[in-house]
Coordinates of C-alpha atoms (C1' of nucleotides) in Angstrom, one line a residue:
Chain A
M1 CA 0.0 0.0 0.0
N2 CA 2.8 2.4 -0.9
F3 CA 1.6 4.5 -3.8
T4 CA 3.7 6.7 -5.9
E5 CA 2.8 10.4 -6.4
R6 CA 1.5 9.7 -9.8
Q7 CA -0.6 6.7 -8.6
I8 CA -2.2 9.0 -6.0
E9 CA -3.0 11.5 -8.7
I10 CA -4.6 8.8 -10.7
I11 CA -6.6 7.6 -7.7
D12 CA -7.8 11.2 -7.1
A13 CA -8.8 11.5 -10.7
S14 CA -10.7 8.3 -10.5
K15 CA -12.5 9.5 -7.3
D16 CA -13.5 12.6 -9.1
L17 CA -14.9 10.7 -12.1
I18 CA -16.8 8.3 -10.0
G19 CA -18.1 11.0 -7.7
R20 CA -19.5 12.9 -10.6
K21 CA -21.3 10.2 -12.6
G22 CA -20.9 6.9 -10.8
I23 CA -18.6 4.0 -11.3
Q24 CA -19.7 3.6 -14.9
N25 CA -17.9 6.9 -15.6
L26 CA -14.6 5.4 -14.7
T27 CA -13.3 4.3 -18.0
I28 CA -9.7 4.2 -19.2
K29 CA -10.5 6.8 -21.8
N30 CA -12.1 9.2 -19.3
L31 CA -9.3 8.7 -16.8
A32 CA -6.6 9.3 -19.3
E33 CA -8.3 12.4 -20.5
K34 CA -8.6 13.7 -17.0
M35 CA -4.9 13.0 -16.4
S36 CA -4.1 14.7 -19.7
F37 CA -2.2 11.8 -21.1
S38 CA -2.8 8.9 -23.4
E39 CA -4.7 5.8 -22.4
P40 CA -1.7 3.4 -22.4
A41 CA 0.2 5.7 -20.1
L42 CA -2.1 4.5 -17.3
Y43 CA -0.7 1.0 -17.7
R44 CA 2.7 2.4 -16.6
H45 CA 1.2 3.0 -13.2
F46 CA -1.3 0.3 -12.7
K47 CA -1.5 -3.3 -14.0
D48 CA -5.1 -2.9 -15.0
K49 CA -8.3 -1.1 -14.2
T50 CA -9.3 -3.4 -11.4
E51 CA -6.0 -2.5 -9.7
I52 CA -7.0 1.2 -9.8
L53 CA -10.3 0.5 -8.2
K54 CA -8.9 -1.7 -5.6
S55 CA -6.3 0.9 -4.7
L56 CA -9.0 3.5 -4.4
L57 CA -10.9 1.4 -2.0
L58 CA -7.9 0.3 0.1
F59 CA -6.7 3.9 0.3
H60 CA -9.9 5.0 1.8
R61 CA -10.3 2.1 4.1
E62 CA -7.1 3.1 5.8
I63 CA -8.3 6.7 6.3
I64 CA -11.6 5.5 7.8
K65 CA -10.0 2.7 9.8
S66 CA -7.5 5.0 11.5
G67 CA -10.2 7.6 12.2
I68 CA -12.4 5.1 13.9
F69 CA -9.5 3.5 15.7
K70 CA -8.7 6.9 17.4
I71 CA -12.3 7.3 18.5
L72 CA -12.6 3.8 19.8
N73 CA -9.4 4.1 21.9
S74 CA -10.3 7.4 23.4
N75 CA -11.6 8.2 26.9
Q76 CA -15.3 8.6 26.3
S77 CA -18.5 6.9 27.1
S78 CA -19.8 4.3 24.6
L79 CA -22.6 6.6 23.5
E80 CA -20.2 9.5 23.0
K81 CA -18.0 7.2 20.9
F82 CA -21.0 6.2 18.8
Q83 CA -21.8 9.8 18.2
K84 CA -18.3 10.6 17.2
I85 CA -18.1 7.6 14.8
L86 CA -21.3 8.6 13.1
K87 CA -20.1 12.2 12.8
F88 CA -16.8 11.0 11.4
K89 CA -18.5 8.7 8.9
F90 CA -20.9 11.3 7.6
D91 CA -18.1 13.8 7.3
H92 CA -15.9 11.5 5.3
I93 CA -18.7 10.5 3.0
K94 CA -19.7 14.1 2.4
K95 CA -16.1 14.9 1.3
N96 CA -15.9 11.7 -0.8
P97 CA -19.1 11.1 -2.7
A98 CA -17.2 8.6 -4.8
I99 CA -17.2 6.2 -1.9
V100 CA -21.0 6.3 -1.9
M101 CA -21.2 5.5 -5.6
I102 CA -19.0 2.5 -5.1
I103 CA -20.7 1.3 -1.9
F104 CA -24.1 1.5 -3.5
S105 CA -23.1 0.0 -6.8
E106 CA -21.8 -3.4 -5.9
T107 CA -22.8 -5.2 -9.1
S108 CA -21.4 -3.2 -11.9
F109 CA -19.1 -4.9 -14.4
Q110 CA -16.7 -7.7 -14.8
Y111 CA -14.7 -6.7 -11.8
S112 CA -17.7 -6.9 -9.6
S113 CA -16.3 -10.0 -7.8
V114 CA -13.1 -8.2 -6.8
L115 CA -15.0 -5.1 -5.8
S116 CA -17.8 -6.7 -3.9
S117 CA -15.5 -8.9 -2.0
I118 CA -13.6 -5.9 -0.8
V119 CA -16.7 -3.9 0.0
S120 CA -18.3 -6.8 1.9
K121 CA -15.1 -7.4 3.8
I122 CA -15.0 -3.7 4.9
M123 CA -18.6 -3.9 5.9
K124 CA -18.0 -7.0 8.0
Q125 CA -15.2 -5.3 9.8
R126 CA -17.2 -2.3 10.6
S127 CA -20.1 -4.4 11.8
K128 CA -17.8 -6.2 14.1
K129 CA -16.5 -2.9 15.6
I130 CA -20.0 -1.7 16.2
I131 CA -21.1 -4.9 17.9
E132 CA -18.1 -4.6 20.2
L133 CA -18.9 -1.1 21.0
L134 CA -22.6 -2.0 21.7
K135 CA -21.5 -4.7 24.1
E136 CA -19.2 -2.3 25.8
G137 CA -22.1 0.1 26.2
Q138 CA -24.3 -2.7 27.6
K139 CA -21.6 -3.6 30.2
N140 CA -21.3 0.0 31.2
N141 CA -25.0 0.2 31.6
E142 CA -25.3 2.9 29.0
I143 CA -27.2 0.9 26.4
R144 CA -30.3 -1.2 26.8
N145 CA -29.5 -4.8 27.8
D146 CA -32.6 -6.5 26.4
I147 CA -31.6 -6.3 22.7
D148 CA -29.4 -8.4 20.6
P149 CA -26.3 -6.3 19.7
E150 CA -26.0 -8.0 16.3
Q151 CA -29.5 -7.0 15.3
L152 CA -28.9 -3.5 16.7
A153 CA -25.8 -3.2 14.6
T154 CA -27.8 -4.2 11.5
I155 CA -30.4 -1.5 12.3
I156 CA -27.8 1.2 13.0
M157 CA -25.7 0.5 10.0
G158 CA -28.9 0.2 7.9
G159 CA -30.0 3.6 9.2
I160 CA -26.7 5.1 8.3
R161 CA -26.7 3.6 4.8
K162 CA -30.3 4.6 4.2
T163 CA -29.6 8.2 5.3
I164 CA -26.7 8.3 2.8
L165 CA -28.8 6.7 0.1
N166 CA -31.5 9.3 0.6
W167 CA -28.9 12.0 0.3
K168 CA -27.7 10.4 -2.9
L169 CA -31.1 10.1 -4.4
E170 CA -31.8 13.7 -3.7
G171 CA -28.8 14.6 -5.7
F172 CA -26.5 15.3 -2.8
K173 CA -28.5 18.5 -2.1
S174 CA -29.5 18.1 1.5
D175 CA -27.1 18.7 4.4
L176 CA -25.8 15.3 5.1
N177 CA -24.2 16.3 8.4
L178 CA -27.5 17.6 9.6
E179 CA -29.3 14.4 8.6
G180 CA -26.6 12.5 10.5
E181 CA -27.2 14.5 13.6
K182 CA -31.0 13.8 13.4
L183 CA -30.3 10.2 12.9
W184 CA -28.1 10.1 15.9
I185 CA -30.7 11.7 18.1
T186 CA -33.1 9.0 17.2
I187 CA -30.7 6.2 17.6
E188 CA -29.6 7.4 21.0
K189 CA -33.2 7.6 22.2
L190 CA -33.8 4.1 21.0
I191 CA -30.8 2.4 22.5
K192 CA -29.9 4.2 25.7
K193 CA -31.0 2.9 29.0
Chain B
M1 CA -49.5 -1.7 -18.0
N2 CA -51.2 -4.3 -20.1
F3 CA -48.6 -6.8 -21.1
T4 CA -49.0 -9.5 -23.8
E5 CA -48.3 -13.1 -22.9
R6 CA -45.0 -13.0 -24.7
Q7 CA -44.0 -9.8 -22.9
I8 CA -44.6 -11.4 -19.6
E9 CA -42.5 -14.4 -20.7
I10 CA -39.7 -11.9 -21.5
I11 CA -40.1 -10.2 -18.2
D12 CA -39.9 -13.5 -16.4
A13 CA -36.8 -14.5 -18.4
S14 CA -35.2 -11.1 -17.5
K15 CA -36.0 -11.7 -13.8
D16 CA -34.3 -15.1 -14.0
L17 CA -31.2 -13.7 -15.7
I18 CA -30.9 -10.8 -13.2
G19 CA -31.6 -13.0 -10.2
R20 CA -28.8 -15.4 -11.1
K21 CA -25.9 -13.0 -11.9
G22 CA -27.1 -9.5 -11.4
I23 CA -28.3 -6.8 -13.7
Q24 CA -25.1 -7.0 -15.8
N25 CA -26.3 -10.4 -16.8
L26 CA -29.4 -8.9 -18.5
T27 CA -28.1 -8.5 -22.1
I28 CA -30.0 -8.7 -25.3
K29 CA -28.0 -11.7 -26.2
N30 CA -28.6 -13.6 -23.0
L31 CA -32.3 -12.7 -23.0
A32 CA -32.8 -13.9 -26.6
E33 CA -30.9 -17.1 -25.8
K34 CA -33.1 -17.7 -22.8
M35 CA -36.2 -17.1 -24.9
S36 CA -34.9 -19.4 -27.6
F37 CA -35.2 -16.9 -30.3
S38 CA -32.9 -14.4 -32.1
E39 CA -31.9 -11.1 -30.7
P40 CA -34.0 -8.9 -33.0
A41 CA -37.1 -10.9 -32.1
L42 CA -37.0 -9.0 -28.8
Y43 CA -37.6 -5.8 -30.5
R44 CA -40.9 -7.1 -31.8
H45 CA -42.1 -7.0 -28.2
F46 CA -40.2 -4.1 -26.6
K47 CA -39.0 -0.8 -28.0
D48 CA -35.6 -1.2 -26.3
K49 CA -33.9 -2.6 -23.3
T50 CA -34.8 0.1 -21.0
E51 CA -38.5 -0.6 -21.7
I52 CA -37.9 -4.2 -20.5
L53 CA -36.4 -3.1 -17.3
K54 CA -39.0 -0.5 -16.7
S55 CA -41.8 -3.1 -17.2
L56 CA -40.1 -5.5 -14.9
L57 CA -40.0 -2.9 -12.1
L58 CA -43.5 -1.6 -12.6
F59 CA -44.9 -5.2 -12.8
H60 CA -43.4 -5.8 -9.4
R61 CA -44.4 -2.6 -7.9
E62 CA -48.0 -3.5 -8.5
I63 CA -47.7 -6.8 -6.7
I64 CA -46.0 -5.3 -3.6
K65 CA -48.3 -2.3 -3.6
S66 CA -51.5 -4.4 -3.6
G67 CA -50.1 -6.8 -1.0
I68 CA -49.2 -3.9 1.4
F69 CA -52.6 -2.2 0.6
K70 CA -54.4 -5.2 1.9
I71 CA -52.4 -5.3 5.1
L72 CA -52.8 -1.6 5.7
N73 CA -56.6 -1.7 5.3
S74 CA -57.1 -4.7 7.6
N75 CA -58.3 -4.8 11.1
Q76 CA -55.2 -5.2 13.1
S77 CA -53.1 -3.1 15.5
S78 CA -50.4 -1.0 14.0
L79 CA -47.7 -3.2 15.3
E80 CA -49.3 -6.2 13.9
K81 CA -49.6 -4.5 10.5
F82 CA -45.9 -3.7 10.7
Q83 CA -45.0 -7.3 11.4
K84 CA -47.2 -8.4 8.5
I85 CA -45.6 -5.9 6.1
L86 CA -42.1 -7.0 7.0
K87 CA -43.1 -10.6 6.6
F88 CA -44.7 -9.9 3.2
K89 CA -41.6 -7.9 2.0
F90 CA -39.1 -10.5 3.0
D91 CA -41.2 -13.2 1.5
H92 CA -41.5 -11.4 -1.8
I93 CA -37.8 -10.6 -1.9
K94 CA -36.9 -14.2 -1.2
K95 CA -39.0 -15.3 -4.1
N96 CA -37.7 -12.6 -6.4
P97 CA -34.0 -12.0 -5.9
A98 CA -33.9 -10.1 -9.1
I99 CA -35.6 -7.2 -7.4
V100 CA -32.7 -7.2 -4.9
M101 CA -30.2 -7.0 -7.6
I102 CA -31.9 -4.1 -9.2
I103 CA -32.5 -2.2 -6.0
F104 CA -28.9 -2.6 -5.0
S105 CA -27.4 -1.7 -8.3
E106 CA -26.5 1.3 -10.1
T107 CA -26.9 0.5 -13.7
S108 CA -24.8 1.3 -16.7
F109 CA -25.3 4.7 -17.9
Q110 CA -27.9 4.8 -20.7
Y111 CA -30.8 3.5 -18.6
S112 CA -29.6 4.6 -15.2
S113 CA -31.6 7.8 -15.1
V114 CA -34.8 6.0 -16.0
L115 CA -34.2 3.2 -13.6
S116 CA -33.0 5.2 -10.6
S117 CA -35.9 7.6 -10.9
I118 CA -38.3 4.7 -10.8
V119 CA -36.5 3.0 -7.9
S120 CA -36.4 6.2 -5.9
K121 CA -40.0 6.9 -6.6
I122 CA -41.0 3.5 -5.3
M123 CA -38.8 4.0 -2.2
K124 CA -40.4 7.3 -1.4
Q125 CA -43.9 5.9 -1.7
R126 CA -43.0 3.1 0.7
S127 CA -41.4 5.5 3.1
K128 CA -44.6 7.6 3.1
K129 CA -46.7 4.5 3.9
I130 CA -44.4 3.6 6.8
I131 CA -44.5 7.1 8.3
E132 CA -48.3 7.1 8.1
L133 CA -48.4 3.7 9.9
L134 CA -46.0 4.9 12.6
K135 CA -48.1 8.0 13.2
E136 CA -51.2 5.8 13.4
G137 CA -49.4 3.6 16.0
Q138 CA -48.4 6.7 18.0
K139 CA -52.0 7.9 18.1
N140 CA -53.2 4.4 19.3
N141 CA -50.5 4.6 22.0
E142 CA -48.8 1.5 20.6
I143 CA -45.7 3.2 19.5
R144 CA -43.4 5.5 21.5
N145 CA -44.4 9.1 21.1
D146 CA -41.0 10.7 21.7
I147 CA -39.5 9.8 18.4
D148 CA -39.7 11.5 15.0
P149 CA -41.6 9.1 12.7
E150 CA -39.6 10.2 9.7
Q151 CA -36.3 9.2 11.4
L152 CA -37.8 6.0 12.6
A153 CA -38.9 5.2 9.1
T154 CA -35.4 5.7 7.8
I155 CA -34.0 3.4 10.5
I156 CA -36.6 0.7 9.9
M157 CA -36.2 0.8 6.1
G158 CA -32.5 0.9 6.5
G159 CA -32.7 -2.1 8.8
I160 CA -34.7 -4.0 6.2
R161 CA -32.4 -3.1 3.4
K162 CA -29.3 -4.0 5.4
T163 CA -30.8 -7.4 6.3
I164 CA -31.4 -8.0 2.7
L165 CA -28.0 -6.8 1.7
N166 CA -26.3 -9.1 4.2
W167 CA -28.3 -12.0 2.8
K168 CA -27.2 -11.1 -0.7
L169 CA -23.5 -10.7 0.4
E170 CA -23.7 -14.2 1.9
G171 CA -24.7 -15.6 -1.4
F172 CA -28.4 -15.9 -0.5
K173 CA -27.6 -18.8 1.7
S174 CA -29.0 -17.7 5.1
D175 CA -32.7 -18.0 5.8
L176 CA -34.1 -14.6 5.0
N177 CA -37.4 -15.2 6.6
L178 CA -35.7 -16.1 9.9
E179 CA -33.5 -13.0 9.7
G180 CA -36.6 -11.0 9.0
E181 CA -38.3 -12.3 12.2
K182 CA -35.2 -11.5 14.2
L183 CA -35.2 -8.0 12.8
W184 CA -38.9 -7.6 13.7
I185 CA -38.3 -8.7 17.3
T186 CA -35.7 -6.0 17.7
I187 CA -37.6 -3.3 16.0
E188 CA -40.7 -4.0 18.0
K189 CA -38.8 -3.8 21.3
L190 CA -37.3 -0.5 20.2
I191 CA -40.5 1.2 19.1
K192 CA -43.3 -0.1 21.2
K193 CA -44.5 1.8 24.2
Chain C
dA1 C1' -54.2 -11.6 -47.9
dT2 C1' -52.4 -9.5 -44.2
dA3 C1' -50.3 -8.7 -39.9
dA4 C1' -47.6 -10.5 -36.3
dA5 C1' -43.4 -12.8 -35.1
dG6 C1' -39.6 -14.6 -36.4
dT7 C1' -34.9 -14.9 -39.3
dT8 C1' -29.9 -13.6 -41.1
dA9 C1' -26.5 -10.6 -41.5
dG10 C1' -25.0 -6.9 -40.6
dT11 C1' -23.9 -1.7 -38.3
dT12 C1' -22.0 1.5 -34.9
dA13 C1' -19.9 2.5 -30.7
dA14 C1' -17.7 1.6 -26.6
dC15 C1' -14.7 -0.9 -24.0
dA16 C1' -10.0 -2.7 -21.9
dC17 C1' -5.9 -3.6 -23.4
dT18 C1' -1.3 -4.4 -26.4
dA19 C1' 2.7 -3.7 -29.6
dA20 C1' 6.2 -1.0 -31.0
dC21 C1' 8.5 2.9 -30.4
dT22 C1' 10.9 7.4 -28.2
dA23 C1' 12.5 11.6 -25.5
dA24 C1' 14.4 12.7 -21.3
dC25 C1' 16.7 11.5 -17.6
dA26 C1' 19.7 8.4 -14.3
dT27 C1' 23.4 5.4 -13.3
dA28 C1' 27.6 2.7 -14.2
dT29 C1' 32.0 2.0 -16.8
dT30 C1' 36.0 3.4 -18.8
Chain D
dA1 C1' 34.8 13.9 -18.3
dA2 C1' 32.7 11.1 -21.8
dT3 C1' 30.4 7.2 -23.3
dA4 C1' 27.4 3.2 -22.7
dT5 C1' 23.5 1.2 -20.7
dG6 C1' 19.2 1.2 -18.4
dT7 C1' 14.8 3.3 -16.7
dT8 C1' 10.7 6.2 -16.5
dA9 C1' 6.9 7.9 -18.5
dG10 C1' 5.0 8.9 -22.2
dT11 C1' 3.5 8.4 -27.6
dT12 C1' 0.7 6.5 -32.0
dA13 C1' -1.7 3.0 -34.0
dG14 C1' -4.2 -0.8 -33.5
dT15 C1' -6.4 -5.4 -31.5
dG16 C1' -10.3 -8.3 -30.1
dT17 C1' -14.6 -8.4 -27.8
dT18 C1' -19.1 -7.1 -26.5
dA19 C1' -22.9 -4.2 -26.4
dA20 C1' -27.4 -2.5 -28.3
dC21 C1' -29.7 -2.1 -32.2
dT22 C1' -31.4 -2.2 -37.5
dA23 C1' -32.6 -3.3 -42.5
dA24 C1' -34.4 -6.6 -45.3
dC25 C1' -36.3 -10.7 -45.8
dT26 C1' -39.2 -15.1 -44.4
dT27 C1' -42.5 -17.9 -41.9
dT28 C1' -46.8 -18.5 -39.4
dA29 C1' -51.5 -17.7 -37.9
dT30 C1' -55.7 -15.7 -38.5

DNA sequence: ATAAAGTTAGTTAACACTAACTAACATATT
DNA sequence: AATATGTTAGTTAGTGTTAACTAACTTTAT
């Protein structure tokens, strides 16, 4: 996961293309055009297109992972941690709409298998973290004890995704951070003791 | 929305193709092969590919709509209605994995605008119905009054979608109806008074 | 006899990717 | 210091494949 400067430029350009018109807008032609060089030049920096997409995903996973890691290992109540994680996520998504496009595309093209396996892996890891945090909160008597943490995680993650999806379907016009705050208020009411 | 016999056969074949390998598996070539006729024969029944997809979506919307209508207008408590709706949805999805594939996909770019506008319209209508039902439940003192119905709807729909997505990512192996029941138990605990 | 439903044989356009080559620069050898 | 060798990052021109779709003709059913 050590990228050259040029590779990062290409990843950024890919992000931009996807963020504008979805993953189907990421073609070698468009990417080369955006980079202001010829199509074959891309292959000096990445083996193939899948490798570009993969790099884009892994690059972002690292950012989110370290952000969440910091929150989880901080000195706050579980509910506060939850709030911070939500805020962090919505913030990051707002700045990187490309991620939304990828996360909600899943199926796309021939590289779908590579992509969806990475996406589903990331989702599983996140789910695990949330379940741990819920259990911690239940131990600390902050969160209701009568509910299965796994189901709760499904609902919370589902709520986050749905909020993001609504934002996308409205053409990214609404204030995602505000929607995130509203979501948190509801979630907190539902889960706290 | 009056389809000929042959059109319905084509819609069914499309459903099958999508259900097996996702929306990218719905090509004119594959569809003609499945129908055991040549590719141009398709164009005797539908103007173009987008029209096929549109028909597929509208066809199903009707089924779900009338199913939910029956439940909403029945003589049950709001919570019971909720449970029935969830059951109905998971049942229908289980029988029609193609719908999942479409709902969770962002299609290639010619027909994406048509498709996503239909999908988002359907989602909005569903959301409206759920919000109404939540309000009804709050009036009847079945459902907690201290929570914004709109936010609650987002969380519930998100939970449903996430459950379905998990099922998809596990290769449709788990028992979706069972997962649906577990989800309902949690939702009920969270929202009831 | 006519209209509906099919056929064959194509078109056009987009796609990812490759072959062959080159200018500019970096490093090693004498 | 000058030459030889190698590398990086690009070029032009072109490949094969797949996609949706069409024109023109044929068969089938009423």
